[in-house]
Amino acid sequence: MQLSFRWLTHMARMTSDPLNLAERLTQIGIEVESILDLGAVSGKIVIARVTAVSPIEETDHLSLCQVDAGPHGSLQVVCGAPNVREGMITVLALPGAILPGDKVIKQTKVHGVESNGMLCSGAEIKFNADASGVLELPADYPVGEPFDCFYDIKVTPNRADCLSVFGVARDIAALEGRELYPHQARLRETMDPISLSVQVTVKDKKACPRYACRMLRKVQVGESPVWLKRAIESFGLRPVNNVVDVTNYVLIEYGHPLHAFDLDRVLNRQVIVRKAEEGETMQLLDEREITLTAEDLLICDKERPIALAGVMGGANSEISSNTTTILLESAYFDPVCVRRTAGRHDLSTDASYRFERGTDYKQTIPSLNRATQLIAELTGAEVVKGAIDTGGSMPQTTPITVSIPRASMILETELTPSAIANKLIHLGFETVRSDREQLIVRPPTYRQDVTLDVDIIEEIARLHGYDYINESIPYLPAKPFTQPPLRTLRKAIRKAIERCGFWETINYSFTSRDLLSKCRAPLDKVVELLNPLNNDLAVMRTALIPSLVQNAITNTRHSNENLRLYEIAKVYERTDDPSEPYFEEYRLAYVMTGQIALDHWRDKSRAADFYYLKGITESVMNEIGIETITVDAEDLPSILHPGRGARVRVGDDVVGWIGILHPMAAQAMDFKDDILVAELRIERILEHVPDRKEYKAVGRYPKVSRDIALIVDHGTPAGQIQSIIQELGGELLDELHLFDVYEGDRMEAGKKSLAYAMTFRAPDRTLREEEIDEIQSRIVAALGQQYGAVLRDQTTAKN
Amino acid sequence: MLETHIVSLDKIQSEALKAIRSAKSLKAMDEIRVKYLGKKSVVNSVMRGMKDLTPLEKPILGQRANVTKETLQKAVSEKLKELEQAEVQGKINKEGLDVTLPGLPIERGRSHPLTRIIEEVEDIFISMGFTVEDGPEIEDDFHNFEALNIPPHHPARDMHDTFYLPGERLLRTHTSPVQVRAMQRNKPPLAVISVGKVYRVDQDPTHSPMFQQVEGFMIDKKITFGNLKGALHQFITTLFGEEKEVRFRPSYFPFTEPSAEMDVKWQVSREIDGVMTEVEEWLEILGAGMIHPEVMRYGGYDPNEYTGFAFGAGIERLALLKYGLKNLRVFFENDVRFLKQF
């Protein structure tokens, strides 16, 4: 909300430095987020009177002006504005002033004529958008004073009472221990009462507890006077005419929205407040046609809607230059009803914003009268006697009991009932009763947000100043903290994968259907947002790999190569269970491109391949306490290359997948090289992480090493050979290491040789060669039987 | 007889010592050792002549032979040591490296700067006695709003532009739902923080539709507003590694009352009169307040018996300040040139 400093201090009947006032407002919870300086801060843009204007010869539009700038003296200024005239009050930027957009004003010569500043248009100082001439100010503005500044104020949703100049002024005055009173309107009325001319029926008292209106006749709609235009503009609104501007003025002044109807266009001069029929339509002031629902509240005439209650008027009853009779509405609408309607039709207006936060129903008539008086003064209208006021049951404020010891405890401040009461009175709170232990107060009607003792405690703290409450350190029992296991595991994984050279990335949890589909990620259970920001962020990730692939590609485009990236984040999917419709779980994903290491003067680079990825996966799993993983090529997800992908198991449990990104996915992503990808299910892995490790004695007896080379069919999986060796090697087989795989010239076609180094060791004795021979021959026999494996040296012997 | 033997021992000894002195290699030394000290050594062959000596002479020759053996052994081992050292020295002399050649790269990755901030924040609060909890990101209206005293159609919902999912679910707009769940599970005294991803319909240089939040609260019988100020001031001082001036000012959150916003005084560069100038500004850093009685009740505690404070801070915002960044987007671009800077 933008407020004029000049208007605010005038309303609060105070003088203040603008920066200091902004600070004080912020300190009482009315946060001034930014200040647009129009001279009040710098002192370099001032109010001035043009005392003489003469055209400069040989120019077609420049004038030489003599300007009275009060204490800054009488200055000669060259001005090109067509509207500059003698006697005009306007805005002068003195030499040294910096206008928005960093334009610095200097003493200068224009066509050989000295100019000591610049008369400014509204646009030049960002007061309004008008660049057609200098900004005209009301005649009573004090010449020589710095002009103004605009506060951008952030009003929190609970402080509906501060959505006006008066509301903010009231709070700042209360801080100074003063009370402010609203205007009392004085009206001259006709003899005939309004009830003879206008009939009001409220059909929905819940949505509209109070509806009041007045009628004005012989209205002359026209342009607003300068003071009114400037006031409206200082709030950021555009002047329309002297009727609409007054309703806006009172809204800015008191926060109470009003609406003016052209009464001649209200059929039968009959006002009916009712809910809309489902599917009924109306055209709004902004010319939008909307279709209503049965929950929307309407102001109607005898036949049709003339306003969407509390939100916006209808086009059919709009004030025009021909309007002569007006009906001025001031009502209290149910906040929820207005909020729902505004939300449903995507309309947020200054009126709906205030109604939905709760207006002060006690302000209904004073605001109505204030606007009536102003319209009468400005348009020469006649005010028809009396106001229609449906009254009714209004939200009440109930007395609140505050325990003084409790308030003192929470605020760590010695409080007394009388000191509190004295502060609250300026905010409009009424003391119902007070004794040493407690205080009972009734909040004013404009403070519907204050309902509990803690609300009063906040008011006390606010006026006392949060800064004056001492800092203290709380004491907690010395209770050790057991880390949640999932958190511990995530940290351990992070450490393990980083040790392997991977850099962490963080991606949005939402992505595009397109990306998931290009990467061949699952889409059947994808979670869709109902209101996504855009198509690129429309669905929740079902896998992390696609984002990482995208990161890798973007990095490659930036010439970052040989990437190793990882992410730990959640994936999401729909379930079939209506009570738990969504499933989310933590995953670890990592991707690699390019080389394991760069070409180095000592070592040649090697391309990262499946086995490197597998090694990393094993290393990470070992690091978190899982000694063995098994991989197989069953049931691969479609994201992986069908021949170069693997499923990762711990025991029988599938905990993830590793492999090369499916070439179709790489092609769809426009990436030429292989990308190694892996995605592991952290919560599944957690189930296999041992709670503790048990000590095993370190062998003290010598080891026996044996190497065997086995010839098997090309298609025999090495993993199966290995598990048989392991099984038959039993306890005594300490280490097993595949050190060579050979296929080629020296080998029969369709065969390969696997060379294993086996290390045997017994915990309690020195092994005898014969024992090992026996184990080895059992292994060779079993492998021969099951896979037709033969020892390589045997075959060479035969040759 | 004895005389002859002794003379030949003397001769052998001086011959051997000479050979040892002039030996040039370990191999030569091996030969010398075999020749003079081995089983079939010349010394032993002299000893074999002992059988012809008288019982009185035998020990004399024995002693003499032992002296020779010891002398030679000593000389051999000294020479061996000398030769071994010379050999190592020779190797060293040949082993010069160009130490200025580049080392083999051992690449290690690191955590994302946001993760590092999260870990720091968690560590600080853990050191202060807080525990850490986690919660779901897909929430229902009750936990995200109603249990936090934000009824439907409350204007405070404007502060939480929410992403909705089918089936009356939403992406949590803050980590506060964890608070209610943690309260329901535990008994006071209780101090918990929770860090995680939250989502709001918002995107500009300082707002991201997904961001991370740290949320914390402390509940006991006499937790005060002063405690809130003290604990959070200490947190900020520890996080930024130096005493920071902070201020608290009134604000509004439906789940706390009184509510506060904490600002920290920060050195920033601003252009003043065309010159970049370092100025101090108050920057908003976190929201906090005393837990609202309604939230206490939802959590299962009697608000007349217990009080507590709660706070929430944006991790990205803390990171922007800590690392001096202006735009949130870099955090999610994941350019390794950026990631490697932290």
Tab-separated table of N, CA and C in Angstrom, chain A residues 74-197:
chain	number	residue	atom	x	y	z
A	74	SER	N	13.896	33.356	-4.553
A	74	SER	CA	13.166	33.491	-5.808
A	74	SER	C	14.135	33.119	-6.922
A	75	LEU	N	13.746	32.107	-7.717
A	75	LEU	CA	14.684	31.553	-8.674
A	75	LEU	C	14.181	31.692	-10.094
A	76	GLN	N	15.137	31.827	-11.006
A	76	GLN	CA	14.786	31.888	-12.426
A	76	GLN	C	14.940	30.490	-13.007
A	77	VAL	N	13.868	29.998	-13.621
A	77	VAL	CA	13.868	28.633	-14.125
A	77	VAL	C	13.289	28.612	-15.533
A	78	VAL	N	13.946	27.901	-16.419
A	78	VAL	CA	13.413	27.731	-17.776
A	78	VAL	C	12.511	26.500	-17.771
A	79	CYS	N	11.339	26.653	-18.394
A	79	CYS	CA	10.388	25.555	-18.343
A	79	CYS	C	9.738	25.366	-19.709
A	80	GLY	N	9.575	24.111	-20.115
A	80	GLY	CA	8.980	23.840	-21.421
A	80	GLY	C	7.548	23.377	-21.352
A	81	ALA	N	6.985	23.333	-20.157
A	81	ALA	CA	5.641	22.776	-20.017
A	81	ALA	C	4.591	23.754	-20.527
A	82	PRO	N	3.594	23.231	-21.266
A	82	PRO	CA	2.566	24.124	-21.810
A	82	PRO	C	1.641	24.683	-20.729
A	83	ASN	N	1.546	23.970	-19.584
A	83	ASN	CA	0.540	24.397	-18.609
A	83	ASN	C	1.067	25.360	-17.553
A	84	VAL	N	2.366	25.706	-17.661
A	84	VAL	CA	2.901	26.576	-16.610
A	84	VAL	C	2.278	27.966	-16.711
A	85	ARG	N	1.870	28.501	-15.564
A	85	ARG	CA	1.208	29.811	-15.570
A	85	ARG	C	1.473	30.534	-14.266
A	86	GLU	N	1.301	31.783	-14.326
A	86	GLU	CA	1.552	32.628	-13.171
A	86	GLU	C	0.607	32.250	-12.036
A	87	GLY	N	1.133	32.182	-10.829
A	87	GLY	CA	0.293	31.902	-9.668
A	87	GLY	C	0.165	30.422	-9.358
A	88	MET	N	0.666	29.601	-10.275
A	88	MET	CA	0.534	28.159	-10.104
A	88	MET	C	1.451	27.650	-8.993
A	89	ILE	N	0.922	26.697	-8.189
A	89	ILE	CA	1.774	26.012	-7.206
A	89	ILE	C	2.218	24.701	-7.856
A	90	THR	N	3.512	24.490	-7.834
A	90	THR	CA	4.008	23.279	-8.487
A	90	THR	C	5.249	22.763	-7.765
A	91	VAL	N	5.946	21.831	-8.426
A	91	VAL	CA	7.085	21.163	-7.802
A	91	VAL	C	8.363	21.617	-8.471
A	92	LEU	N	9.322	22.049	-7.658
A	92	LEU	CA	10.589	22.520	-8.193
A	92	LEU	C	11.711	21.610	-7.705
A	93	ALA	N	12.467	21.087	-8.671
A	93	ALA	CA	13.662	20.321	-8.312
A	93	ALA	C	14.824	21.291	-8.299
A	94	LEU	N	15.452	21.450	-7.139
A	94	LEU	CA	16.556	22.400	-6.994
A	94	LEU	C	17.836	21.788	-7.579
A	95	PRO	N	18.807	22.626	-7.931
A	95	PRO	CA	20.082	22.077	-8.383
A	95	PRO	C	20.616	21.100	-7.329
A	96	GLY	N	21.101	19.953	-7.792
A	96	GLY	CA	21.593	18.920	-6.866
A	96	GLY	C	20.560	17.844	-6.602
A	97	ALA	N	19.313	18.104	-7.000
A	97	ALA	CA	18.278	17.083	-6.788
A	97	ALA	C	18.529	15.903	-7.727
A	98	ILE	N	18.226	14.703	-7.239
A	98	ILE	CA	18.322	13.518	-8.104
A	98	ILE	C	16.919	12.974	-8.294
A	99	LEU	N	16.471	12.977	-9.529
A	99	LEU	CA	15.127	12.484	-9.808
A	99	LEU	C	15.171	10.972	-9.993
A	100	PRO	N	14.032	10.325	-9.812
A	100	PRO	CA	14.011	8.874	-10.056
A	100	PRO	C	14.579	8.583	-11.448
A	101	GLY	N	15.359	7.541	-11.567
A	101	GLY	CA	16.044	7.273	-12.831
A	101	GLY	C	17.383	7.971	-12.853
A	102	ASP	N	17.783	8.500	-11.681
A	102	ASP	CA	19.114	9.076	-11.491
A	102	ASP	C	19.396	10.314	-12.337
A	103	LYS	N	18.352	11.020	-12.701
A	103	LYS	CA	18.602	12.272	-13.417
A	103	LYS	C	18.997	13.347	-12.390
A	104	VAL	N	20.167	13.921	-12.599
A	104	VAL	CA	20.663	14.927	-11.662
A	104	VAL	C	20.339	16.321	-12.198
A	105	ILE	N	19.734	17.136	-11.353
A	105	ILE	CA	19.368	18.498	-11.763
A	105	ILE	C	20.548	19.435	-11.501
A	106	LYS	N	20.876	20.227	-12.533
A	106	LYS	CA	22.016	21.131	-12.383
A	106	LYS	C	21.591	22.549	-12.754
A	107	GLN	N	22.372	23.489	-12.252
A	107	GLN	CA	22.236	24.856	-12.704
A	107	GLN	C	22.733	24.878	-14.144
A	108	THR	N	21.968	25.433	-15.044
A	108	THR	CA	22.365	25.290	-16.447
A	108	THR	C	21.917	26.510	-17.249
A	109	LYS	N	22.316	26.543	-18.494
A	109	LYS	CA	21.848	27.616	-19.390
A	109	LYS	C	21.067	26.997	-20.529
A	110	VAL	N	19.867	27.476	-20.763
A	110	VAL	CA	19.055	26.986	-21.859
A	110	VAL	C	18.853	28.175	-22.815
A	111	HIS	N	19.292	27.993	-24.038
A	111	HIS	CA	19.229	29.097	-25.020
A	111	HIS	C	19.832	30.361	-24.439
A	112	GLY	N	20.925	30.191	-23.727
A	112	GLY	CA	21.617	31.340	-23.176
A	112	GLY	C	20.965	31.914	-21.936
A	113	VAL	N	19.904	31.258	-21.497
A	113	VAL	CA	19.216	31.784	-20.316
A	113	VAL	C	19.510	30.882	-19.136
A	114	GLU	N	19.835	31.488	-18.017
A	114	GLU	CA	20.172	30.713	-16.831
A	114	GLU	C	18.929	30.050	-16.241
A	115	SER	N	19.083	28.778	-15.845
A	115	SER	CA	17.968	28.062	-15.227
A	115	SER	C	18.473	27.416	-13.945
A	116	ASN	N	17.811	27.735	-12.841
A	116	ASN	CA	18.290	27.294	-11.528
A	116	ASN	C	17.466	26.160	-10.951
A	117	GLY	N	17.172	25.205	-11.808
A	117	GLY	CA	16.385	24.071	-11.317
A	117	GLY	C	15.406	23.643	-12.374
A	118	MET	N	14.489	22.791	-11.994
A	118	MET	CA	13.527	22.305	-12.982
A	118	MET	C	12.146	22.177	-12.357
A	119	LEU	N	11.164	22.742	-13.069
A	119	LEU	CA	9.780	22.498	-12.649
A	119	LEU	C	9.413	21.110	-13.189
A	120	CYS	N	8.811	20.292	-12.320
A	120	CYS	CA	8.686	18.869	-12.668
A	120	CYS	C	7.261	18.469	-13.027
A	121	SER	N	7.181	17.544	-13.946
A	121	SER	CA	5.898	16.898	-14.217
A	121	SER	C	5.737	15.766	-13.206
A	122	GLY	N	4.517	15.266	-13.105
A	122	GLY	CA	4.255	14.139	-12.210
A	122	GLY	C	5.091	12.937	-12.594
A	123	ALA	N	5.224	12.725	-13.908
A	123	ALA	CA	5.973	11.555	-14.375
A	123	ALA	C	7.451	11.680	-14.025
A	124	GLU	N	7.972	12.928	-14.098
A	124	GLU	CA	9.411	13.106	-13.849
A	124	GLU	C	9.804	12.748	-12.423
A	125	ILE	N	8.899	12.967	-11.486
A	125	ILE	CA	9.242	12.589	-10.107
A	125	ILE	C	8.524	11.312	-9.686
A	126	LYS	N	7.896	10.647	-10.652
A	126	LYS	CA	7.158	9.406	-10.401
A	126	LYS	C	5.995	9.598	-9.427
A	127	PHE	N	5.433	10.792	-9.427
A	127	PHE	CA	4.258	11.022	-8.588
A	127	PHE	C	3.053	10.367	-9.250
A	128	ASN	N	2.935	10.592	-10.559
A	128	ASN	CA	1.904	9.923	-11.350
A	128	ASN	C	2.486	9.671	-12.744
A	129	ALA	N	1.617	9.343	-13.701
A	129	ALA	CA	2.131	9.010	-15.029
A	129	ALA	C	2.048	10.192	-15.991
A	130	ASP	N	1.629	11.342	-15.496
A	130	ASP	CA	1.349	12.467	-16.386
A	130	ASP	C	2.632	13.219	-16.749
A	131	ALA	N	2.967	13.197	-18.033
A	131	ALA	CA	4.175	13.882	-18.485
A	131	ALA	C	3.814	15.095	-19.343
A	132	SER	N	2.508	15.455	-19.380
A	132	SER	CA	2.072	16.498	-20.318
A	132	SER	C	2.377	17.909	-19.835
A	133	GLY	N	2.635	18.051	-18.561
A	133	GLY	CA	2.915	19.393	-18.060
A	133	GLY	C	3.441	19.304	-16.646
A	134	VAL	N	3.732	20.466	-16.057
A	134	VAL	CA	4.231	20.415	-14.686
A	134	VAL	C	3.090	20.003	-13.754
A	135	LEU	N	3.480	19.435	-12.620
A	135	LEU	CA	2.488	18.917	-11.674
A	135	LEU	C	1.878	20.069	-10.896
A	136	GLU	N	0.597	20.217	-11.036
A	136	GLU	CA	-0.057	21.302	-10.312
A	136	GLU	C	-0.448	20.826	-8.928
A	137	LEU	N	-0.171	21.671	-7.930
A	137	LEU	CA	-0.498	21.321	-6.552
A	137	LEU	C	-1.585	22.240	-6.034
A	138	PRO	N	-2.280	21.791	-4.975
A	138	PRO	CA	-3.330	22.648	-4.411
A	138	PRO	C	-2.767	23.999	-3.973
A	139	ALA	N	-3.610	25.008	-4.059
A	139	ALA	CA	-3.188	26.379	-3.808
A	139	ALA	C	-2.715	26.588	-2.369
A	140	ASP	N	-3.188	25.738	-1.448
A	140	ASP	CA	-2.819	25.971	-0.051
A	140	ASP	C	-1.552	25.228	0.373
A	141	TYR	N	-0.842	24.645	-0.582
A	141	TYR	CA	0.387	23.935	-0.209
A	141	TYR	C	1.460	24.943	0.204
A	142	PRO	N	2.200	24.644	1.279
A	142	PRO	CA	3.186	25.597	1.800
A	142	PRO	C	4.407	25.737	0.902
A	143	VAL	N	4.547	26.925	0.340
A	143	VAL	CA	5.645	27.196	-0.592
A	143	VAL	C	6.984	27.087	0.132
A	144	GLY	N	7.936	26.403	-0.521
A	144	GLY	CA	9.288	26.289	0.037
A	144	GLY	C	9.515	24.987	0.790
A	145	GLU	N	8.461	24.338	1.220
A	145	GLU	CA	8.634	23.087	1.969
A	145	GLU	C	9.026	21.952	1.014
A	146	PRO	N	9.843	20.992	1.506
A	146	PRO	CA	10.086	19.798	0.696
A	146	PRO	C	8.750	19.175	0.345
A	147	PHE	N	8.668	18.589	-0.842
A	147	PHE	CA	7.359	18.185	-1.333
A	147	PHE	C	6.791	16.986	-0.568
A	148	ASP	N	7.269	15.788	-0.825
A	148	ASP	CA	6.601	14.621	-0.231
A	148	ASP	C	7.513	13.403	-0.383
A	149	CYS	N	7.092	12.275	0.183
A	149	CYS	CA	7.652	10.987	-0.205
A	149	CYS	C	6.545	9.952	-0.055
A	150	PHE	N	6.683	8.861	-0.773
A	150	PHE	CA	5.667	7.800	-0.698
A	150	PHE	C	6.238	6.626	0.073
A	151	TYR	N	5.479	6.187	1.046
A	151	TYR	CA	5.850	4.972	1.760
A	151	TYR	C	5.187	3.782	1.080
A	152	ASP	N	5.953	2.740	0.860
A	152	ASP	CA	5.332	1.480	0.447
A	152	ASP	C	5.190	0.665	1.722
A	153	ILE	N	3.968	0.550	2.183
A	153	ILE	CA	3.721	-0.068	3.485
A	153	ILE	C	3.172	-1.481	3.317
A	154	LYS	N	3.768	-2.405	4.069
A	154	LYS	CA	3.278	-3.780	4.039
A	154	LYS	C	2.377	-3.971	5.258
A	155	VAL	N	1.107	-4.082	5.005
A	155	VAL	CA	0.167	-4.263	6.119
A	155	VAL	C	-0.096	-5.760	6.254
A	156	THR	N	0.156	-6.308	7.433
A	156	THR	CA	-0.051	-7.741	7.637
A	156	THR	C	-1.557	-8.042	7.627
A	157	PRO	N	-1.922	-9.291	7.280
A	157	PRO	CA	-3.345	-9.590	7.072
A	157	PRO	C	-4.233	-9.338	8.302
A	158	ASN	N	-3.634	-9.335	9.489
A	158	ASN	CA	-4.460	-9.114	10.687
A	158	ASN	C	-4.804	-7.648	10.892
A	159	ARG	N	-4.066	-6.742	10.249
A	159	ARG	CA	-4.254	-5.324	10.544
A	159	ARG	C	-5.090	-4.625	9.476
A	160	ALA	N	-6.337	-5.089	9.328
A	160	ALA	CA	-7.247	-4.430	8.384
A	160	ALA	C	-7.443	-2.971	8.773
A	161	ASP	N	-7.291	-2.682	10.061
A	161	ASP	CA	-7.506	-1.305	10.528
A	161	ASP	C	-6.430	-0.353	10.017
A	162	CYS	N	-5.346	-0.891	9.505
A	162	CYS	CA	-4.255	-0.028	9.024
A	162	CYS	C	-4.261	0.144	7.513
A	163	LEU	N	-5.347	-0.276	6.864
A	163	LEU	CA	-5.388	-0.144	5.409
A	163	LEU	C	-5.924	1.224	4.996
A	164	SER	N	-5.521	2.265	5.713
A	164	SER	CA	-5.977	3.621	5.383
A	164	SER	C	-5.018	4.624	6.010
A	165	VAL	N	-5.099	5.834	5.526
A	165	VAL	CA	-4.262	6.894	6.094
A	165	VAL	C	-4.623	7.083	7.556
A	166	PHE	N	-5.918	7.122	7.841
A	166	PHE	CA	-6.350	7.331	9.218
A	166	PHE	C	-5.879	6.188	10.115
A	167	GLY	N	-6.001	4.963	9.623
A	167	GLY	CA	-5.619	3.804	10.428
A	167	GLY	C	-4.144	3.836	10.812
A	168	VAL	N	-3.295	4.148	9.848
A	168	VAL	CA	-1.867	4.203	10.148
A	168	VAL	C	-1.587	5.383	11.080
A	169	ALA	N	-2.261	6.511	10.811
A	169	ALA	CA	-2.058	7.699	11.654
A	169	ALA	C	-2.481	7.409	13.093
A	170	ARG	N	-3.567	6.670	13.242
A	170	ARG	CA	-4.075	6.350	14.582
A	170	ARG	C	-3.045	5.530	15.366
A	171	ASP	N	-2.398	4.584	14.692
A	171	ASP	CA	-1.421	3.749	15.370
A	171	ASP	C	-0.176	4.547	15.764
A	172	ILE	N	0.249	5.421	14.864
A	172	ILE	CA	1.461	6.178	15.176
A	172	ILE	C	1.162	7.202	16.269
A	173	ALA	N	-0.056	7.750	16.267
A	173	ALA	CA	-0.436	8.686	17.330
A	173	ALA	C	-0.500	7.963	18.673
A	174	ALA	N	-1.007	6.731	18.657
A	174	ALA	CA	-1.092	5.960	19.894
A	174	ALA	C	0.297	5.735	20.468
A	175	LEU	N	1.267	5.522	19.591
A	175	LEU	CA	2.640	5.330	20.046
A	175	LEU	C	3.123	6.569	20.792
A	176	GLU	N	2.625	7.737	20.346
A	176	GLU	CA	3.015	8.987	20.997
A	176	GLU	C	2.086	9.323	22.156
A	177	GLY	N	1.161	8.403	22.460
A	177	GLY	CA	0.253	8.645	23.571
A	177	GLY	C	-0.873	9.606	23.234
A	178	ARG	N	-1.214	9.685	21.971
A	178	ARG	CA	-2.329	10.558	21.582
A	178	ARG	C	-3.420	9.727	20.934
A	179	GLU	N	-4.613	10.280	20.942
A	179	GLU	CA	-5.715	9.603	20.281
A	179	GLU	C	-6.177	10.456	19.112
A	180	LEU	N	-6.587	9.827	18.031
A	180	LEU	CA	-7.090	10.584	16.885
A	180	LEU	C	-8.580	10.326	16.729
A	181	TYR	N	-9.295	11.323	16.274
A	181	TYR	CA	-10.738	11.163	16.064
A	181	TYR	C	-11.058	11.394	14.600
A	182	PRO	N	-11.974	10.603	14.046
A	182	PRO	CA	-12.320	10.791	12.626
A	182	PRO	C	-13.133	12.065	12.396
A	183	HIS	N	-13.228	12.470	11.139
A	183	HIS	CA	-14.037	13.641	10.765
A	183	HIS	C	-15.490	13.452	11.154
A	184	GLN	N	-16.098	14.504	11.571
A	184	GLN	CA	-17.561	14.482	11.771
A	184	GLN	C	-18.149	15.250	10.600
A	185	ALA	N	-18.943	14.573	9.778
A	185	ALA	CA	-19.497	15.250	8.603
A	185	ALA	C	-20.640	16.176	9.017
A	186	ARG	N	-20.737	17.288	8.298
A	186	ARG	CA	-21.890	18.166	8.498
A	186	ARG	C	-22.646	18.238	7.170
A	187	LEU	N	-23.894	17.856	7.217
A	187	LEU	CA	-24.650	17.755	5.974
A	187	LEU	C	-25.859	18.669	6.007
A	188	ARG	N	-26.091	19.278	4.856
A	188	ARG	CA	-27.350	20.006	4.714
A	188	ARG	C	-28.257	19.142	3.856
A	189	GLU	N	-29.416	18.776	4.388
A	189	GLU	CA	-30.249	17.798	3.695
A	189	GLU	C	-31.547	18.416	3.195
A	190	THR	N	-32.179	17.767	2.247
A	190	THR	CA	-33.469	18.219	1.738
A	190	THR	C	-34.552	17.829	2.737
A	191	MET	N	-35.771	18.187	2.467
A	191	MET	CA	-36.873	17.897	3.386
A	191	MET	C	-37.404	16.476	3.188
A	192	ASP	N	-37.383	16.004	1.930
A	192	ASP	CA	-37.975	14.690	1.668
A	192	ASP	C	-37.037	13.564	2.043
A	193	PRO	N	-37.484	12.612	2.817
A	193	PRO	CA	-36.599	11.536	3.249
A	193	PRO	C	-36.303	10.566	2.111
A	194	ILE	N	-35.161	9.943	2.213
A	194	ILE	CA	-34.691	9.004	1.185
A	194	ILE	C	-35.663	7.843	1.014
A	195	SER	N	-36.312	7.467	2.086
A	195	SER	CA	-37.214	6.298	2.037
A	195	SER	C	-38.352	6.493	1.025
A	196	LEU	N	-38.644	7.727	0.662
A	196	LEU	CA	-39.677	7.955	-0.344
A	196	LEU	C	-39.181	7.623	-1.742
A	197	SER	N	-37.867	7.695	-1.901
A	197	SER	CA	-37.309	7.515	-3.244
A	197	SER	C	-36.657	6.166	-3.478
